[in-house]
C-alpha positions as a printed NumPy array, in Angstrom:
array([[ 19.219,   1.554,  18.084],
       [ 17.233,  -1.986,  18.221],
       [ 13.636,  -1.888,  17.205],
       [ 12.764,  -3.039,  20.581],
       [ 14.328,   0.004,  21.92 ],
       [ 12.97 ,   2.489,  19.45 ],
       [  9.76 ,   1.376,  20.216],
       [ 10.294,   1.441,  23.942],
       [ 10.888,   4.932,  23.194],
       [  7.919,   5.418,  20.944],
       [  5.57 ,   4.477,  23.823],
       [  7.661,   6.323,  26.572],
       [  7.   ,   9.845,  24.302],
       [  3.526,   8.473,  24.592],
       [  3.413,   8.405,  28.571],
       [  5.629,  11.718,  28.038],
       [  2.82 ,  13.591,  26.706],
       [ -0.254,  12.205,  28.091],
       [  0.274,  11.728,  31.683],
       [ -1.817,  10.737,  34.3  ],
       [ -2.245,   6.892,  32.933],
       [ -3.97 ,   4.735,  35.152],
       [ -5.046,   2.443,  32.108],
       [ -3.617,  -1.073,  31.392],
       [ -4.797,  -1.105,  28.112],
       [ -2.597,  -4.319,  26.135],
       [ -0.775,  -2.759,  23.47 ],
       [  2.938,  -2.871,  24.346],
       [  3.534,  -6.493,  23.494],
       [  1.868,  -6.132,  19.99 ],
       [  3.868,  -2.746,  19.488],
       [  7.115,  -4.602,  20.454],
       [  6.484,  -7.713,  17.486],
       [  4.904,  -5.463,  14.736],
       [  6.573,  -2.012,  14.536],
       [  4.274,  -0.673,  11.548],
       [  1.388,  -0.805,  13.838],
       [ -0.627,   1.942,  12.835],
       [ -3.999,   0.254,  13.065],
       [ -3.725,  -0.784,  16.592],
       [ -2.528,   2.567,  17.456],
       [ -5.325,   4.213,  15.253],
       [ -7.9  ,   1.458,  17.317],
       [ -6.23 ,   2.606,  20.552],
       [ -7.19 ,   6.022,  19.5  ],
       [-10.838,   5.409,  19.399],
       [-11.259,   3.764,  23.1  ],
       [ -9.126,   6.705,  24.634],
       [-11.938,   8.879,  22.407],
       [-14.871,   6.558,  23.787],
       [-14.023,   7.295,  27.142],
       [-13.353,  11.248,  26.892],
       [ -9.411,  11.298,  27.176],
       [ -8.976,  13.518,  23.971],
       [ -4.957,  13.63 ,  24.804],
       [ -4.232,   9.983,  24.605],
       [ -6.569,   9.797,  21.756],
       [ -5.347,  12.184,  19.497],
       [ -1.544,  11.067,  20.264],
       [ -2.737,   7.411,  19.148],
       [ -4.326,   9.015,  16.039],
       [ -1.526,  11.116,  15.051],
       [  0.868,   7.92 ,  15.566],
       [ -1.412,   6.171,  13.068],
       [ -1.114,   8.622,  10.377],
       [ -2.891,   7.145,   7.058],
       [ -4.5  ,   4.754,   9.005],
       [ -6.609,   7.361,  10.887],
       [ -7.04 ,   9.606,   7.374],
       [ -8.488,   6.174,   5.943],
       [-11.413,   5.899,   8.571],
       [-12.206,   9.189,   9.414],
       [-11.839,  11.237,   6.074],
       [ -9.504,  14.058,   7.223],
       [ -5.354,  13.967,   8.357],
       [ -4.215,  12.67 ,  10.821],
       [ -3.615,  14.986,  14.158],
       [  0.367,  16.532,  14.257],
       [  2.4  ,  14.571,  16.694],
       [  3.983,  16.302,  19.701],
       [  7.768,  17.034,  18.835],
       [  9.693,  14.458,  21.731],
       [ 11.518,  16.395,  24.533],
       [ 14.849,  15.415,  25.461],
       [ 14.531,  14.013,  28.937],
       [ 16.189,  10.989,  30.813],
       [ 15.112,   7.624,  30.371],
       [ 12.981,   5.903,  33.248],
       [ 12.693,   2.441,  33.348],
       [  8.711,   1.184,  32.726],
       [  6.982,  -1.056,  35.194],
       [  7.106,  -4.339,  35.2  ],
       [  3.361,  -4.077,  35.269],
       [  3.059,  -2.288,  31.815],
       [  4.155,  -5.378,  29.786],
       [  0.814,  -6.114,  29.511],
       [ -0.072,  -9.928,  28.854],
       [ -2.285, -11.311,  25.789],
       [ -2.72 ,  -9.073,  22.288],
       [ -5.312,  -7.527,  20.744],
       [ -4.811,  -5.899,  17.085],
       [ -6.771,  -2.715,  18.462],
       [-10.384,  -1.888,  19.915],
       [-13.649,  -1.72 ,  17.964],
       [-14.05 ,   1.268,  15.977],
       [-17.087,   3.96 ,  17.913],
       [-18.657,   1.254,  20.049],
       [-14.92 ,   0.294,  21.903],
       [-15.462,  -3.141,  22.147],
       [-12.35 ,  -5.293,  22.287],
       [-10.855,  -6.982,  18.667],
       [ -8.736,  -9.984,  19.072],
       [ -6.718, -11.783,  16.104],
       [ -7.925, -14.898,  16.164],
       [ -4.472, -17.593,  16.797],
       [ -6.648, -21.245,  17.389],
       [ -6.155, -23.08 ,  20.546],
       [ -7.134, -26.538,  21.71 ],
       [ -6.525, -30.108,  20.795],
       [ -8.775, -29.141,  17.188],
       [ -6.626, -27.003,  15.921],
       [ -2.94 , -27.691,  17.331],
       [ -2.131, -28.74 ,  13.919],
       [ -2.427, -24.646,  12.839],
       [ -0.188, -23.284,  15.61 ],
       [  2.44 , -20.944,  14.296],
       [  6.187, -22.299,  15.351],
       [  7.946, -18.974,  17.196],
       [ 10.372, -18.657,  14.278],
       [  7.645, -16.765,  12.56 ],
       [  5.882, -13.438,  12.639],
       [  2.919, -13.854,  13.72 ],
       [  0.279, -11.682,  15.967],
       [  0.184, -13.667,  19.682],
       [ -3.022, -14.609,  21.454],
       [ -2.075, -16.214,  24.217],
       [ -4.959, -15.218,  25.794],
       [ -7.852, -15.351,  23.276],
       [ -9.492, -17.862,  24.904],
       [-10.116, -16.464,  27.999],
       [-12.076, -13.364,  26.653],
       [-13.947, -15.189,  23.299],
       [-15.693, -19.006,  23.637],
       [-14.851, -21.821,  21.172],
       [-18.242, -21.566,  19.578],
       [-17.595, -17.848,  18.494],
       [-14.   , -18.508,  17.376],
       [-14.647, -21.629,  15.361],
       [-16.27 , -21.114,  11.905],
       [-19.11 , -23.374,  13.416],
       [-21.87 , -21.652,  12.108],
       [-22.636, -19.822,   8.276],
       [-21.721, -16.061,   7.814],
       [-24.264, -13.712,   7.949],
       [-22.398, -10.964,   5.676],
       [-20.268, -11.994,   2.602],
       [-18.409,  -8.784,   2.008],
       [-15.699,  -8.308,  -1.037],
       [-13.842,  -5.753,  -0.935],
       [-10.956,  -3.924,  -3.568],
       [ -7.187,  -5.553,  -3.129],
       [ -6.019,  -2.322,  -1.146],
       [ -5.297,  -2.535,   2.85 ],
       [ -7.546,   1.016,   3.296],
       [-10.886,  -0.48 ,   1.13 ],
       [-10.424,  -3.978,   3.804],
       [-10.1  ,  -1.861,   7.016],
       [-12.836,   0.348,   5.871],
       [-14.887,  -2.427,   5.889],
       [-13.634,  -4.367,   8.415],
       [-14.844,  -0.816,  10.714],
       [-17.886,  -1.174,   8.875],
       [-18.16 ,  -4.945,  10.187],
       [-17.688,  -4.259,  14.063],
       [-20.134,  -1.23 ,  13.876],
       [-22.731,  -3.585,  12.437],
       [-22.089,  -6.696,  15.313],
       [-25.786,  -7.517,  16.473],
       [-25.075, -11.04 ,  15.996],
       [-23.246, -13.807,  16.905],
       [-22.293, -15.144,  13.418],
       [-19.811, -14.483,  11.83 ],
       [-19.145, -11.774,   8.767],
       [-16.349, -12.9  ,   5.879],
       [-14.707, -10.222,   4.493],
       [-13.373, -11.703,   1.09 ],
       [-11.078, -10.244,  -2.452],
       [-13.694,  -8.449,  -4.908],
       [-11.86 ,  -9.31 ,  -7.905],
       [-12.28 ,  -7.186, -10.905],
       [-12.375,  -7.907, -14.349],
       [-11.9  ,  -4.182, -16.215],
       [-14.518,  -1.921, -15.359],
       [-16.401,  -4.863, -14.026],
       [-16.672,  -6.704, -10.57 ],
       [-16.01 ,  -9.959, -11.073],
       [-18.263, -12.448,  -9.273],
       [-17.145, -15.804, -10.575],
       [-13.489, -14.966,  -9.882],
       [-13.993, -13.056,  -6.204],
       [-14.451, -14.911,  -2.871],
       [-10.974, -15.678,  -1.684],
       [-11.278, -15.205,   2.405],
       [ -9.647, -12.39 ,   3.691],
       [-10.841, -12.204,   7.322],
       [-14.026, -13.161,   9.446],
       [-15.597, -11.024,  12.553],
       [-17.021, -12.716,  15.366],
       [-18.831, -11.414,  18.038],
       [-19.653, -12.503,  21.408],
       [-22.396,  -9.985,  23.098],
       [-22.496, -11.918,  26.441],
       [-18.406, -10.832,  26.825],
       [-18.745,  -7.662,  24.85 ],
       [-16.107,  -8.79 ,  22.433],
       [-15.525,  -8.993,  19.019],
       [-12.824, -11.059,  17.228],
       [-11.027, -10.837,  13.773],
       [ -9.474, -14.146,  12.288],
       [ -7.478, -13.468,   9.597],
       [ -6.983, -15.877,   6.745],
       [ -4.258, -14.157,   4.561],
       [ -0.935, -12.975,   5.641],
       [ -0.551, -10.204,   3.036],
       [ -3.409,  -8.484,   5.227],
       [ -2.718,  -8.547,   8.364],
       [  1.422,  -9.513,   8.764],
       [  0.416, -12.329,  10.841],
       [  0.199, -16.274,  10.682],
       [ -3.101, -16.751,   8.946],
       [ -5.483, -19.799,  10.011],
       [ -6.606, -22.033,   7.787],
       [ -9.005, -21.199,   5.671],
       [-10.354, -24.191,   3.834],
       [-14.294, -23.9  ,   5.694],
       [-14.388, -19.982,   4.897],
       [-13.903, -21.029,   0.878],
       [-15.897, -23.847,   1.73 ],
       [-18.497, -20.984,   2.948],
       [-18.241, -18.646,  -0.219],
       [-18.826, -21.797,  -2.48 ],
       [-21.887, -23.192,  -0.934],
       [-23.337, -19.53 ,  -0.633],
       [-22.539, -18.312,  -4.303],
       [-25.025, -20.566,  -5.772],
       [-27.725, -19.53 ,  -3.831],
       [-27.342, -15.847,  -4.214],
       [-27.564, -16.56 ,  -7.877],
       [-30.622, -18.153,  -7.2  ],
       [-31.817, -15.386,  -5.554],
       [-31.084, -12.701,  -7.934],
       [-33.16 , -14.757, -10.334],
       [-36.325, -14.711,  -7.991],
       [-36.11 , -11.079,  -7.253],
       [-35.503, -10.101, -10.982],
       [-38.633, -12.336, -11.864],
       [-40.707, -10.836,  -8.959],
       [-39.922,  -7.344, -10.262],
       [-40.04 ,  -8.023, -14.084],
       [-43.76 ,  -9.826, -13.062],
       [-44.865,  -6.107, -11.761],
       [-43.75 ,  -4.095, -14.752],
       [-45.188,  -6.399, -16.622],
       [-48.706,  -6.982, -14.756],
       [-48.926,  -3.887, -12.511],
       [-49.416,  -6.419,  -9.483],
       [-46.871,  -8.306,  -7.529],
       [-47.   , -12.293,  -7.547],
       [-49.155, -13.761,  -5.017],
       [-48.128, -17.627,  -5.168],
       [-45.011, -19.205,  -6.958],
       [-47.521, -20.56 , -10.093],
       [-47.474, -16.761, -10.896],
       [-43.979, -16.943, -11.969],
       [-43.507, -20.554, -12.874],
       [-46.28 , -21.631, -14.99 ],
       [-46.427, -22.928, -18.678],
       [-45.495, -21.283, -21.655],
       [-46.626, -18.234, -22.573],
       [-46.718, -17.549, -18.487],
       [-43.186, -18.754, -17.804],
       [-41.793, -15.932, -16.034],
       [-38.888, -17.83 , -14.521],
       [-37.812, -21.264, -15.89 ],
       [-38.142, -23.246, -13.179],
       [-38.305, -23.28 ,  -9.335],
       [-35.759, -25.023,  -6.597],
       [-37.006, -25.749,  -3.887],
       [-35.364, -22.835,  -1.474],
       [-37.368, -20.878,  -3.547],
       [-40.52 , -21.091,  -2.015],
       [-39.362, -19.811,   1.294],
       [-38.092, -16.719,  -0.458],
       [-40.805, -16.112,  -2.193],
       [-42.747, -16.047,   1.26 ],
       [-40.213, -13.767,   2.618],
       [-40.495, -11.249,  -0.131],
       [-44.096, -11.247,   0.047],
       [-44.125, -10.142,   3.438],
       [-41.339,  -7.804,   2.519],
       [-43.867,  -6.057,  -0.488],
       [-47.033,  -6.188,   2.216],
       [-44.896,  -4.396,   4.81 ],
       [-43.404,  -2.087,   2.402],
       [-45.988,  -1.251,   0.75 ],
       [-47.845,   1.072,   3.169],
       [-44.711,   3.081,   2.829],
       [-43.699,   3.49 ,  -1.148],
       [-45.453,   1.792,  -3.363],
       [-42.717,  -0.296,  -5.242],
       [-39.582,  -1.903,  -3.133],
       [-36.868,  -2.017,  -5.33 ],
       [-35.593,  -4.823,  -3.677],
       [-36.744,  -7.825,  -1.849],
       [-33.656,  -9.603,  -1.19 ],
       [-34.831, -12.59 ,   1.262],
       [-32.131, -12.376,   4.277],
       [-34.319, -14.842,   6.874],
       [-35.427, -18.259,   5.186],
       [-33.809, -20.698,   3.212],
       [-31.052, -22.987,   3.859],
       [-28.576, -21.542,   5.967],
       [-25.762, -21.746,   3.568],
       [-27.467, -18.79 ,   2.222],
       [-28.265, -16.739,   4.151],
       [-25.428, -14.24 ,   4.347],
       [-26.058, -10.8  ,   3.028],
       [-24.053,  -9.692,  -0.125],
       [-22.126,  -6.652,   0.888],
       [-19.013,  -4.634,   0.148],
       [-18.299,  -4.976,  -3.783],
       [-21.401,  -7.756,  -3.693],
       [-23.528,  -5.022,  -2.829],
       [-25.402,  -4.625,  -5.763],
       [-26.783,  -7.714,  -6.239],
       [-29.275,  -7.227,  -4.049],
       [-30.572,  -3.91 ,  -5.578],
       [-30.125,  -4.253,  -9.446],
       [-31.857,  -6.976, -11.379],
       [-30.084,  -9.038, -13.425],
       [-29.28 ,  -8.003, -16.833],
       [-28.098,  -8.396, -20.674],
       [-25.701,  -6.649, -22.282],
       [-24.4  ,  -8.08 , -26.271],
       [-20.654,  -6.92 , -26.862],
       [-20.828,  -6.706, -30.797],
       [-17.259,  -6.013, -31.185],
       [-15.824,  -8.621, -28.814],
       [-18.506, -11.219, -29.336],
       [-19.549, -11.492, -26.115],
       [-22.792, -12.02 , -24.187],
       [-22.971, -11.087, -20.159],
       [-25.453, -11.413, -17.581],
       [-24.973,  -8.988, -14.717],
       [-26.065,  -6.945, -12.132],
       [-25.014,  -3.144, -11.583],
       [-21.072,  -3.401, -11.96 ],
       [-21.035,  -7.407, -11.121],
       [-20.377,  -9.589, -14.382],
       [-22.158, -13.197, -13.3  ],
       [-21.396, -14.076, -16.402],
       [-19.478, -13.726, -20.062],
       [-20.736, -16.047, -22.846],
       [-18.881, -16.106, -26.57 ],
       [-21.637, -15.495, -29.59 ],
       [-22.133, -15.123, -32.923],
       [-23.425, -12.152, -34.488],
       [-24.502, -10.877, -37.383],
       [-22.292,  -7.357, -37.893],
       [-23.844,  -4.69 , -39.014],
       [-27.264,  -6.411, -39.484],
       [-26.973,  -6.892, -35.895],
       [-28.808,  -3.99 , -34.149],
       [-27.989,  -1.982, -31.046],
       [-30.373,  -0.69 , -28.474],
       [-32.267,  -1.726, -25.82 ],
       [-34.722,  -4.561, -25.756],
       [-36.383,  -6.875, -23.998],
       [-37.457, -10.365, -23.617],
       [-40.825, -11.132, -24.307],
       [-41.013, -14.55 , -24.87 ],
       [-38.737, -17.873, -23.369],
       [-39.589, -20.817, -25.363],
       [-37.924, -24.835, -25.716],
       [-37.966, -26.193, -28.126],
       [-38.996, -23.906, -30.932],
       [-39.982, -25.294, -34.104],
       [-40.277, -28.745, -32.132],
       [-36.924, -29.756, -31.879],
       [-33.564, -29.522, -29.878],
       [-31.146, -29.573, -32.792],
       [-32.844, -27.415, -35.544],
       [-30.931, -24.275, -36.719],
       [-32.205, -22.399, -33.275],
       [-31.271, -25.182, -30.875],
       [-33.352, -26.224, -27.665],
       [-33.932, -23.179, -26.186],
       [-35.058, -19.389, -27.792],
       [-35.654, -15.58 , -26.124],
       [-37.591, -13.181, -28.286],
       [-36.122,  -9.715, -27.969],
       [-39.078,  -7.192, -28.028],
       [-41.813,  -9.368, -29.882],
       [-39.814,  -8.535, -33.177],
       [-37.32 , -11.144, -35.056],
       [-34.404, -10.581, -33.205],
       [-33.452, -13.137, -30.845],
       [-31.242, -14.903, -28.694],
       [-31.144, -18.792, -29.625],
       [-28.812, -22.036, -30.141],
       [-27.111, -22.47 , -33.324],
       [-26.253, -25.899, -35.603],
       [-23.215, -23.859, -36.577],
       [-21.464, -23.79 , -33.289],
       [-18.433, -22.905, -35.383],
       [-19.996, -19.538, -36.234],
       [-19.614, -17.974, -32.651],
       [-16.996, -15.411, -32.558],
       [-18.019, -14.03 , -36.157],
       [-20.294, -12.274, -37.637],
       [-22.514, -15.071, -39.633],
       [-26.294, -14.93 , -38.573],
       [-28.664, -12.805, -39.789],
       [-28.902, -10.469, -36.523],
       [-29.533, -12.554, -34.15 ],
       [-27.782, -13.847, -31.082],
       [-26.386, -17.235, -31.245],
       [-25.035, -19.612, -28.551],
       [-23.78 , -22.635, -27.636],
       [-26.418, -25.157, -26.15 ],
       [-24.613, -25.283, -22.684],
       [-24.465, -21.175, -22.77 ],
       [-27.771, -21.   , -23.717],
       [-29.459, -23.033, -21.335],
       [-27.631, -21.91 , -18.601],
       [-28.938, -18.302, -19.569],
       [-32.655, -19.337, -20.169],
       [-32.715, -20.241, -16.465],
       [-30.675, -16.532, -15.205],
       [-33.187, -14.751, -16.807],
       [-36.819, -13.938, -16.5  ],
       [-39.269, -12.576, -18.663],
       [-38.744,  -8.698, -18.824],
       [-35.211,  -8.815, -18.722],
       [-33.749,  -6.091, -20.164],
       [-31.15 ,  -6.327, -23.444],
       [-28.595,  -3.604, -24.593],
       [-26.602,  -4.477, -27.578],
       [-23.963,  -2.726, -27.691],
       [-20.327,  -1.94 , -29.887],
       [-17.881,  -2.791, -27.186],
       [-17.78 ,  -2.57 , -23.424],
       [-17.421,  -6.05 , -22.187],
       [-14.28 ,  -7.873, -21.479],
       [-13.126, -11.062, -23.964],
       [-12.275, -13.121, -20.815],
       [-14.926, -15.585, -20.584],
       [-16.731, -16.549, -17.342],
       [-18.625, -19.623, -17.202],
       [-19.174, -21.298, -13.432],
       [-17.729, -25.25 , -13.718],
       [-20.842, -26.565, -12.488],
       [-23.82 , -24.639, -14.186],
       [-26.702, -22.733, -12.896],
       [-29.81 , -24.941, -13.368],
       [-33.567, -24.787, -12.028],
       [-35.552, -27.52 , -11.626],
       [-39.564, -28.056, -11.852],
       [-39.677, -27.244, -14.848],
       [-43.035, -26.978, -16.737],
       [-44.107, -27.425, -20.199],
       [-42.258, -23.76 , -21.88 ],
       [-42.986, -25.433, -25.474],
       [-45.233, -23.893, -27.752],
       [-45.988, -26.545, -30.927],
       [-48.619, -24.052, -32.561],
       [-45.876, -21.673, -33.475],
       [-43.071, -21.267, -36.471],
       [-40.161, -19.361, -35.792],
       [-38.502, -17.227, -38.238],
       [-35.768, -15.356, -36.048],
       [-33.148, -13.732, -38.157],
       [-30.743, -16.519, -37.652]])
């Protein structure tokens, strides 16, 4: 039997045992090019549900089997065993024109996948030797300016590398589509037990929504996804790089505006709080998208407030440059409710800055062995320069851990990382180093530990820096760290 004919078959046992259609819903065509087309029938599923025809609807979910158990947490219904009856032809009328990959999980609006029209994009037009998912008739239902990537995400969400963590989210997506920009659904990569920020961010799909037609839209950007032609991708990366920065950036504020109230008992009022001159030097410097966020997050604590009074997080999701805007979600999640942190890898050498599960990023050091301790600390005290100089035995930059003699510093042994040569202290290269005196605020916490990180190293090509700097030396101080 052809596939065309099995499937032919597939949706005549579906008239068979839900009769009464006077729907023209489009699914046919898309049936007839992609046979394993369980999430259009699971989508399917939901409109019939929406509007009250439980018979179609739990036909549809039973036809899309894992699909269905992946969404909505229990099996899928048992399919109707097919009667043996003769074959009547279907109407011409039921080879519905245009395809849509399925309807919009609980709220029923209609999901296209995306295939560019128009003199723009000719260039990305699938040839019809290839499989590919048709829409012939996108862009009659969804305007150019919510099908082109014209305007920044406003969700960046990575998910896990299997099909049910990507259509769990993508439901997630089109439940959540108050706006008109778009949300980028991207590969969390992982790195061990860790989520792995520097390495995730390859574009997986983007959800558009156009509330004037009621319609949402899905544009896929990898094939292994979706079994479709994807379109070209190049602004969506484009997207995640300009955006990755700034997140950074903002996980740096927040941490510094909650390290300032554990350490004060007040919130900052005005960005001098944070960035000031050594001994004040919260944070190590201030770009300037920074003071909009601070704004934001000060109305965020005065509006909070009334209600509990500390907000664990203050993520700014309205100012800034637009670039940035898009909310961390999915695998990203965590950024914007755990402060950045330090954990030391004794065994593997290895110094990361991270938040929750994500590993920003994994630094080689030298240690000191067993005179090395482990615990938890904290850093009391940023200072450049110490001991007046860039190149002295603690470099240009040095973090007290805990007002004691353990620190984290430069070397002017830079072979000594990877061993076990200092005194107990943390050493670092210079670029390392200064790199990680901007991440992290005063307060930060410190775990040294045996083992736990990964020995893959994770350093960005183009470093995270802040600018407006003030003066973080202190000249009426020797240092005596245990290098």
């Amino acid at each position: 039997m052809s596939r065309e004919k099995r499937i032919e078959e597939q949706i005549q046992h579906f008239y068979e045992n839900v009769p009464n259609v006077d729907d023209a819903l489009p699914l046919k065509d898309y049936l007839l090019k992609h046979e394993d087309s369980r999430m259009a029938w699971y989508l399917l599923g939901k409109q019939y549900e929406r509007s009250n025809d439980d018979a179609k609807a739990t036909y549809c979910f039973g036809q899309a089997g894992e699909i269905y158990t992946a969404f909505e947490g229990k099996p899928a219904p048992e399919l109707p065993k097919p009667t043996v009856k003769p074959r009547r032809k279907l109407r011409i009328g039921l080879l519905w024109f245009g395809v849509i990959t399925g309807l919009l999980v609980a709220v029923g609006l209609v999901i296209y996948t995306l295939h560019h029209e128009g003199q723009k994009l000719a260039n990305d037009a699938p040839n019809d030797s290839q499989s590919r998912i048709p829409a012939s008739s996108v862009n009659t239902s969804i305007s150019s300016q919510v099908v082109e990537l014209t305007s920044s995400p406003r969700v960046i969400a990575a998910v896990g590398n299997t099909r049910a963590q990507a259509f769990a989210e993508l439901g997630n997506m089109l439940q959540h589509s108050e706006s008109t920009a778009p949300q980028l659904m991207v590969i969390g990569a992982s790195l061990g037990k860790w989520n792995d920020w520097l390495k995730s961010g390859k574009p997986i799909a983007a959800v558009y929504t156009e509330q004037s037609a009621g319609v949402s839209a899905i544009r896929w950007y990898d094939p292994r996804w979706c079994d479709c032609m994807p379109q070209d991708a190049s602004e969506a990366q484009q997207a995640v790089r300009e955006w990755k920065p700034l997140q950074e950036a903002k996980a740096v504020l927040q941490s510094a505006f909650l390290h300032y109230r554990e350490q004060t008992g007040s919130w900052p009022t005005e960005p001098v709080d944070l960035n000031d001159s050594y001994p004040m030097n919260t944070i190590a410097g201030w770009n300037d998208e920074m003071t909009a966020w601070f704004d934001e997050m000060s109305t965020t604590i005065s509006e909070q407030i009334k209600a509990e009074p500390d907000p664990t997080t203050l993520w700014p999701l309205d100012s800034g440059s637009v670039d940035g805007l898009a909310a961390p979600a999915g695998m990203f999640g965590e950024m914007m409710e755990q402060p950045l942190e330090v954990i030391v890898d004794k065994g593997n050498h290895r110094l990361a800055v991270v938040s929750g599960t994500i590993i920003l990023r994994n630094y080689e050091v030298g240690l000191g062995g067993n005179r090395t301790p482990k615990g938890e600390f904290v850093i009391t005290e940023k200072v450049r320069e110490p001991n007046g100089s860039t190149t002295s035995e603690y470099g240009s930059r040095g973090m007290t851990l805990s007002n004691g003699r353990y620190g984290i510093h430069g070397t002017n042994q830079p072979n000594s990382l990877g061993k076990d040569e200092s005194l107990g202290c943390v050493r670092m290269s210079q670029e390392d180093l200064e790199e990680l005196f901007d991440l992290v605020s005063l307060g930060t916490k410190v775990t040294i530990v045996e083992e736990g990180l990964p020995t893959e190293l994770r350093v960005p090509q183009e470093r995270f820096k802040l600018s407006n700097t003030k003066n973080e030396t202190n000249p009426h101080k020797v240092y005596n760290w245990l290098n």
